[in-house]
Amino acid sequence: MIKLFQKKIVTRFAPSPTGFLHVGGLRTALYNYLFAKQYGGKFLLRIEDTDRVRLVEGAEEGIIKTLHVFGLNFDEKQMRQSERIEIYKKYAQRLLEQGSAYEDNVAIRFKMPQEGIAQFTDIVRNVIAIENKGQEDFVILKSDGYPTYNLAHIVDDHETNVTHVIRGEEFISSMPKYIALHKALGLELPQYAHLPLLLNTKRVKLSKREGEVAVYDFLDKGYLPEAVLNFVALLGWHPKDEQEIFSLEELIKKFRIEDVQKSGAIFDTIKLDWMNKEYIKRMSLETLFERVKKYGADTDQSDFKISGGALTEEKVFKILAVEQSRLTVFSELPQIFFMFGTMPEYDVSLLHWKDMSNEEIKNSLELSVNLLKAVSENNFTKENLEKIFLEKAKSFKDRGELLWPMRAALSGKKASPGPFEILEILGKKESLKRLENAIKKTC
Ligand code: GLU
């Protein structure tokens, strides 16, 4: 159940700048963003940099850059906790004065009440009640003068009028501490939504290594930001209907924080692959071309230096037209471009179709050469070549005897686009060169 305050909805994403933004963090940011935007509210970014030991230089910039790539633009300037030390000190002082905290020689600790039950209503998990008994006193201000997360996040959520705290479920067990602190400071509790764990496909909590999947790695591998975001949106939330492909705008309309599941969400990259493929398929060829160019430039891959390189832009365009329906991620492209730009290397066994002998393969390839030679450069199109070859193939007991050796000779691969597409892209001269090369292998 969501309590909608009369107030404007305010959410925040509060990463610690200790490294790259990971998939779990992206999901938290996304859900906070969606919920705020859905209600015309504000989405804030708060950098929780009070743990000076774990601080990583450049992490803050990296996180912000990543959020922007995904269109998760935050309102106002980001808040940095390290710039608010004096404010936390005041709150700690107040707790000291009222006897809710005490100072030992290293830090200021909050006196955790031992009676009663900490109870709150979580949007995802409903009523949660945890006994205060057994909860230890805890540090709120460290000897270095910096506050701990426990104090700082409560102060900031209060001072920035955060209405809804949406974060990972690992914080639930500490809720007695947060509730007690709110009470001691006389602050109203925000609404909470604790998001389910991310699990691997074996349904085990993502291990540190798996879990530390930096979002940027996915982009580097050539996953599209919109596909990654769509995939992440479904880690723990599903619409009531079967829809799976959502733009960010649609997510803002359709996402329901109250429908987020309690059970762990499976992080399955096969699904991500499927989704990315879907996005590629749905793009116009022009868009695909532009995105591929951008990916090449962003990742600084020489194989993508399309103009001036081995492949002309026109050729790349043709390759993409052929590959669009087969492509899963852009990182497959260098190899594909390489295939079209360079004479393939392979073993003669690749040319064998069923039990054909070398002699038969040679004859088949020579026939192909003759057929191709008879076609003028202008007529060297997929449709035309297909017509000619399929007609000729009728005289074979199996058309693979004509088509397989040619396709293998052109691509140097077991699996590739069809032979006629490749022929058109390679053009007459290069196609003949590759077939002659294959014929030599059969001798
Ligand atoms: N800095 C905390 C984290 O990165 C934020 C938790 C919260 O959203 O309250 O997990």
XYZ file of C-alpha atoms and ligand atoms in Angstrom:
453
model
C 0.000 0.000 0.000
C 1.370 3.408 -0.866
C 0.462 6.310 1.306
C 0.289 9.298 -0.967
C 1.117 12.325 1.017
C -0.399 15.648 0.165
C 3.209 16.665 -0.279
C 5.099 16.438 -3.508
C 6.657 13.019 -3.982
C 10.430 13.080 -3.541
C 12.675 10.063 -4.040
C 16.413 9.784 -4.100
C 19.145 7.541 -5.343
C 21.973 7.489 -2.830
C 24.982 5.601 -4.152
C 28.284 5.376 -2.350
C 31.033 6.385 -4.775
C 33.045 3.226 -4.223
C 33.217 2.019 -7.825
C 31.169 1.598 -10.957
C 27.408 1.624 -11.003
C 26.230 -1.974 -10.918
C 23.080 -3.557 -12.215
C 21.444 -3.588 -8.788
C 22.185 0.103 -8.374
C 20.755 0.885 -11.765
C 17.539 -0.894 -10.819
C 17.285 1.086 -7.583
C 17.879 4.333 -9.454
C 15.343 3.393 -12.115
C 12.569 2.481 -9.696
C 13.124 5.695 -7.751
C 13.061 7.677 -10.972
C 9.936 5.970 -12.320
C 8.004 6.361 -9.125
C 8.865 10.062 -8.752
C 8.137 10.912 -12.381
C 4.885 8.987 -12.347
C 3.581 11.326 -9.654
C 5.148 14.485 -11.010
C 7.624 14.414 -8.145
C 11.335 14.946 -7.759
C 14.141 12.442 -8.167
C 17.286 13.440 -6.272
C 20.836 12.177 -6.387
C 22.799 12.011 -3.173
C 26.414 10.940 -3.091
C 27.047 9.083 0.154
C 30.749 9.669 0.479
C 31.240 9.607 4.226
C 33.200 6.375 4.206
C 36.477 8.016 3.263
C 38.378 4.744 3.170
C 36.267 3.148 0.449
C 36.074 6.259 -1.684
C 37.156 5.743 -5.305
C 38.296 8.671 -7.365
C 36.147 9.273 -10.412
C 33.360 7.036 -9.140
C 30.918 9.901 -8.686
C 31.457 11.153 -12.236
C 31.127 7.603 -13.547
C 27.814 7.073 -11.780
C 26.418 10.370 -13.025
C 27.547 9.673 -16.566
C 25.904 6.268 -16.481
C 22.641 7.676 -15.153
C 22.615 10.161 -18.013
C 23.241 7.471 -20.615
C 20.046 5.830 -19.419
C 18.103 9.073 -19.333
C 17.664 8.915 -15.559
C 18.145 12.626 -15.131
C 17.959 13.795 -11.586
C 16.435 17.030 -10.368
C 18.572 19.669 -8.720
C 22.300 19.428 -8.277
C 23.597 16.268 -6.650
C 24.060 16.485 -2.910
C 27.388 15.371 -1.454
C 27.388 14.234 2.159
C 31.023 15.155 2.729
C 30.000 18.791 2.293
C 27.417 18.582 5.071
C 29.510 17.449 7.997
C 28.531 20.360 10.196
C 24.872 19.538 9.763
C 25.287 15.936 10.921
C 27.338 17.127 13.865
C 24.444 19.298 14.981
C 22.078 16.372 14.922
C 24.562 14.210 16.816
C 24.959 16.996 19.351
C 21.208 17.154 19.815
C 21.094 13.430 20.510
C 23.967 13.781 22.983
C 22.232 16.606 24.806
C 18.957 14.793 25.137
C 20.724 11.687 26.388
C 19.911 9.511 23.373
C 23.593 9.211 22.504
C 26.892 9.097 24.321
C 30.502 9.671 23.560
C 33.184 7.120 24.101
C 36.775 7.861 23.308
C 36.447 7.136 19.612
C 32.966 8.006 18.514
C 29.450 9.088 19.297
C 27.076 6.199 19.718
C 23.324 6.069 19.692
C 21.711 4.362 22.671
C 19.521 1.728 21.151
C 16.321 1.111 23.136
C 15.935 -2.517 24.168
C 12.189 -2.607 24.593
C 9.393 -2.562 22.116
C 8.975 -3.509 18.532
C 10.073 -1.578 15.493
C 7.169 -1.743 13.102
C 6.630 -0.156 9.733
C 4.686 -0.756 6.566
C 6.802 -1.528 3.565
C 5.264 -0.987 0.132
C 6.718 -4.258 -1.138
C 6.576 -6.421 1.976
C 3.683 -4.933 3.900
C 3.910 -4.828 7.698
C 7.331 -5.635 9.061
C 7.906 -5.883 12.797
C 11.289 -6.504 14.377
C 12.041 -6.591 18.102
C 14.357 -3.925 19.406
C 15.766 -6.361 21.903
C 19.269 -7.415 21.068
C 19.992 -4.465 18.750
C 23.269 -2.956 19.797
C 24.153 0.669 20.344
C 25.677 1.994 17.163
C 28.048 4.690 15.964
C 26.488 7.778 14.453
C 29.556 10.003 14.284
C 33.002 8.538 13.758
C 36.286 9.714 15.223
C 37.205 11.286 11.876
C 34.214 13.587 12.266
C 32.246 11.955 9.492
C 28.801 10.541 10.209
C 27.902 6.929 9.549
C 25.314 5.991 6.960
C 22.866 5.316 9.778
C 22.720 8.941 10.857
C 23.515 10.724 7.605
C 20.836 9.148 5.439
C 18.128 9.907 7.970
C 19.183 13.525 8.342
C 19.369 14.006 4.583
C 16.123 12.259 3.778
C 14.482 14.547 6.303
C 16.140 17.744 5.145
C 15.440 17.121 1.476
C 11.816 16.145 2.148
C 12.189 12.636 0.802
C 8.782 10.989 0.957
C 9.687 7.508 -0.310
C 12.839 5.531 0.327
C 13.283 2.851 -2.319
C 16.382 0.718 -1.786
C 17.693 -2.835 -1.534
C 16.267 -5.254 1.023
C 19.609 -5.600 2.798
C 18.599 -2.543 4.819
C 15.502 -4.144 6.350
C 17.338 -5.773 9.232
C 18.639 -2.385 10.361
C 15.211 -0.777 10.352
C 14.940 -0.893 14.191
C 17.961 1.416 14.295
C 16.521 3.816 11.750
C 13.117 3.870 13.391
C 14.636 4.526 16.808
C 16.723 7.371 15.381
C 13.691 8.940 13.736
C 11.840 8.772 17.039
C 14.708 10.261 19.020
C 14.991 13.134 16.541
C 11.236 13.586 16.361
C 11.145 12.942 12.608
C 8.339 11.455 10.587
C 9.187 8.140 8.904
C 9.187 8.218 5.133
C 7.461 5.405 3.241
C 9.755 2.493 2.494
C 9.949 0.087 -0.397
C 12.674 -2.523 -0.039
C 13.557 -4.173 -3.333
C 14.168 -7.907 -3.714
C 17.608 -9.422 -4.040
C 19.099 -10.189 -7.408
C 19.694 -13.916 -7.897
C 21.696 -15.781 -10.487
C 20.049 -18.397 -12.688
C 20.748 -21.032 -10.036
C 18.615 -18.929 -7.702
C 21.535 -18.089 -5.490
C 22.170 -14.515 -4.433
C 24.425 -12.961 -7.040
C 27.892 -13.557 -5.744
C 30.150 -10.619 -5.205
C 31.759 -11.281 -8.548
C 28.583 -11.819 -10.526
C 26.852 -9.027 -8.667
C 29.536 -6.615 -9.483
C 28.395 -6.483 -13.015
C 29.223 -2.954 -13.888
C 26.535 -1.489 -16.055
C 29.242 0.001 -18.205
C 30.534 -3.433 -19.142
C 27.220 -4.170 -20.789
C 27.386 -0.986 -22.793
C 30.946 -1.791 -23.788
C 29.837 -5.182 -25.018
C 27.402 -3.459 -27.286
C 24.145 -3.840 -25.427
C 21.842 -0.933 -26.087
C 21.090 1.301 -23.099
C 17.352 1.085 -23.778
C 17.501 -2.730 -23.781
C 19.558 -2.856 -20.585
C 17.159 -0.463 -18.889
C 14.153 -2.449 -20.046
C 15.765 -5.646 -18.766
C 16.608 -4.074 -15.425
C 13.057 -2.722 -15.056
C 11.804 -6.302 -15.129
C 14.152 -7.478 -12.367
C 11.487 -7.670 -9.724
C 8.560 -6.031 -11.437
C 6.203 -7.261 -14.153
C 3.142 -5.665 -15.625
C -0.149 -7.483 -15.225
C -0.282 -8.187 -18.955
C 2.384 -9.908 -21.015
C 4.122 -6.809 -22.298
C 7.895 -7.063 -22.110
C 9.243 -4.251 -24.246
C 8.934 -0.822 -22.697
C 10.375 2.565 -23.445
C 11.300 4.748 -20.489
C 8.148 6.833 -21.083
C 5.992 3.726 -21.023
C 7.670 2.545 -17.856
C 6.847 5.832 -16.189
C 3.188 5.196 -16.998
C 3.016 1.491 -16.279
C 5.451 0.775 -13.471
C 3.763 0.054 -10.151
C 5.969 0.057 -7.091
C 3.279 -1.846 -5.183
C 3.560 -4.690 -7.705
C 7.258 -5.243 -7.066
C 7.770 -8.846 -5.995
C 9.107 -9.924 -2.624
C 11.012 -12.927 -3.900
C 14.440 -12.613 -5.454
C 14.670 -11.486 -9.066
C 16.569 -13.693 -11.469
C 19.340 -12.012 -13.347
C 19.383 -13.948 -16.585
C 21.620 -12.675 -19.341
C 19.882 -14.938 -21.875
C 16.852 -12.765 -21.410
C 18.985 -9.674 -21.821
C 20.349 -11.091 -25.077
C 16.843 -11.730 -26.302
C 15.792 -8.246 -25.384
C 18.753 -6.609 -27.065
C 18.083 -8.602 -30.201
C 14.476 -7.425 -30.150
C 15.558 -3.810 -29.892
C 17.980 -4.226 -32.776
C 15.305 -5.858 -34.919
C 12.832 -3.082 -34.263
C 15.210 -0.308 -35.276
C 15.127 1.282 -38.674
C 18.200 0.428 -40.703
C 19.256 4.071 -40.664
C 19.088 4.179 -36.878
C 20.982 0.922 -36.594
C 23.693 2.307 -38.841
C 24.035 5.465 -36.763
C 24.087 3.528 -33.494
C 26.733 1.144 -34.775
C 28.884 4.053 -35.868
C 28.505 5.636 -32.458
C 29.347 2.373 -30.717
C 32.479 2.071 -32.825
C 33.518 5.592 -31.929
C 32.676 5.182 -28.226
C 34.578 1.947 -27.890
C 37.374 3.131 -30.138
C 37.460 -0.017 -32.253
C 39.487 0.165 -35.398
C 37.191 -2.338 -37.126
C 34.485 0.263 -36.845
C 36.430 2.926 -38.632
C 34.153 2.343 -41.508
C 34.913 5.152 -43.822
C 38.486 5.098 -44.908
C 38.883 1.563 -43.547
C 38.505 -1.693 -45.411
C 34.760 -1.237 -45.735
C 32.949 1.674 -47.248
C 29.913 3.105 -45.483
C 27.771 1.768 -48.292
C 29.084 -1.711 -47.666
C 28.555 -1.463 -43.930
C 24.991 -0.394 -44.581
C 24.459 -3.477 -46.701
C 26.068 -5.721 -44.115
C 23.788 -4.346 -41.438
C 20.751 -4.912 -43.625
C 21.711 -8.569 -43.871
C 22.788 -9.007 -40.267
C 20.091 -6.984 -38.514
C 17.830 -9.925 -37.791
C 20.721 -12.109 -36.587
C 22.598 -9.651 -34.435
C 22.473 -9.986 -30.642
C 25.029 -7.412 -29.495
C 27.181 -4.910 -31.323
C 30.363 -6.548 -30.103
C 29.695 -9.277 -32.688
C 30.220 -6.761 -35.444
C 33.999 -6.519 -35.633
C 34.133 -10.191 -36.522
C 31.402 -9.793 -39.091
C 33.063 -6.763 -40.613
C 36.280 -8.699 -40.627
C 34.584 -11.535 -42.495
C 33.466 -9.162 -45.223
C 36.677 -7.193 -45.318
C 39.269 -9.947 -45.284
C 39.878 -13.170 -47.192
C 38.761 -15.905 -44.782
C 41.065 -18.587 -43.493
C 39.641 -22.041 -42.927
C 40.331 -25.702 -43.397
C 39.221 -27.410 -46.605
C 36.945 -29.664 -44.527
C 34.637 -26.666 -44.067
C 33.750 -26.869 -47.755
C 32.427 -30.414 -47.472
C 28.746 -30.890 -47.832
C 27.711 -34.350 -46.585
C 29.909 -36.984 -48.284
C 31.070 -34.925 -51.257
C 34.593 -35.704 -52.404
C 37.222 -33.018 -52.983
C 36.735 -33.558 -56.688
C 32.999 -32.949 -56.443
C 33.542 -29.834 -54.361
C 35.991 -28.527 -56.901
C 33.475 -29.108 -59.700
C 30.736 -27.439 -57.716
C 32.896 -24.383 -57.016
C 34.004 -24.178 -60.651
C 30.413 -24.235 -61.751
C 29.657 -21.400 -59.333
C 32.584 -19.418 -60.714
C 31.272 -19.825 -64.238
C 27.778 -18.821 -63.233
C 29.056 -15.733 -61.454
C 31.339 -14.712 -64.309
C 28.315 -14.598 -66.585
C 26.569 -12.037 -64.376
C 27.441 -8.397 -65.006
C 28.494 -6.177 -62.105
C 25.227 -4.281 -62.374
C 23.152 -7.395 -62.033
C 25.164 -8.743 -59.129
C 22.220 -8.520 -56.730
C 20.874 -10.968 -54.217
C 17.601 -11.470 -56.099
C 19.203 -11.992 -59.442
C 21.894 -14.356 -58.190
C 19.378 -16.321 -56.195
C 17.248 -16.859 -59.284
C 20.196 -18.065 -61.328
C 21.588 -20.409 -58.681
C 18.296 -21.911 -57.584
C 17.485 -22.700 -61.174
C 20.865 -24.401 -61.628
C 20.549 -26.238 -58.299
C 17.569 -28.148 -59.690
C 19.980 -30.332 -61.626
C 21.602 -31.495 -58.341
C 20.015 -34.182 -56.242
C 20.563 -31.906 -53.234
C 20.920 -28.153 -53.644
C 23.410 -28.070 -50.775
C 25.922 -29.591 -53.179
C 25.949 -26.366 -55.131
C 25.244 -23.846 -52.393
C 27.173 -25.080 -49.346
C 30.691 -25.078 -50.814
C 30.113 -21.618 -52.266
C 28.734 -20.159 -49.046
C 31.509 -21.703 -46.962
C 34.139 -20.446 -49.423
C 32.716 -16.923 -49.292
C 32.384 -16.683 -45.527
C 34.922 -19.139 -44.144
C 32.292 -19.986 -41.544
C 29.967 -22.806 -40.630
C 27.152 -20.378 -39.996
C 26.720 -17.101 -41.823
C 24.100 -15.186 -43.723
C 22.886 -16.859 -46.916
C 25.226 -17.081 -49.944
C 23.332 -14.562 -52.075
C 23.427 -11.849 -49.457
C 27.152 -12.377 -49.056
C 27.706 -12.331 -52.810
C 25.954 -9.001 -53.184
C 27.900 -7.436 -50.345
C 31.277 -8.750 -51.483
C 30.672 -7.840 -55.113
C 31.763 -9.771 -58.159
C 35.506 -9.346 -57.968
C 35.948 -10.267 -54.318
C 33.481 -13.159 -54.578
C 35.385 -14.692 -57.470
C 38.663 -14.235 -55.614
C 37.316 -16.143 -52.621
C 35.978 -18.979 -54.763
C 39.271 -19.328 -56.656
C 41.045 -19.475 -53.328
C 38.736 -22.276 -52.211
C 39.270 -24.208 -55.436
C 43.006 -24.160 -54.771
C 42.362 -25.745 -51.398
C 40.586 -28.681 -53.002
C 43.516 -29.591 -55.255
N 24.605 4.429 0.196
C 23.672 3.360 0.369
C 24.004 2.283 -0.655
O 24.751 2.568 -1.581
C 22.255 3.881 0.138
C 21.164 3.119 0.766
C 19.863 3.915 0.726
O 19.328 4.093 -0.380
O 19.389 4.357 1.783
O 23.566 1.177 -0.555
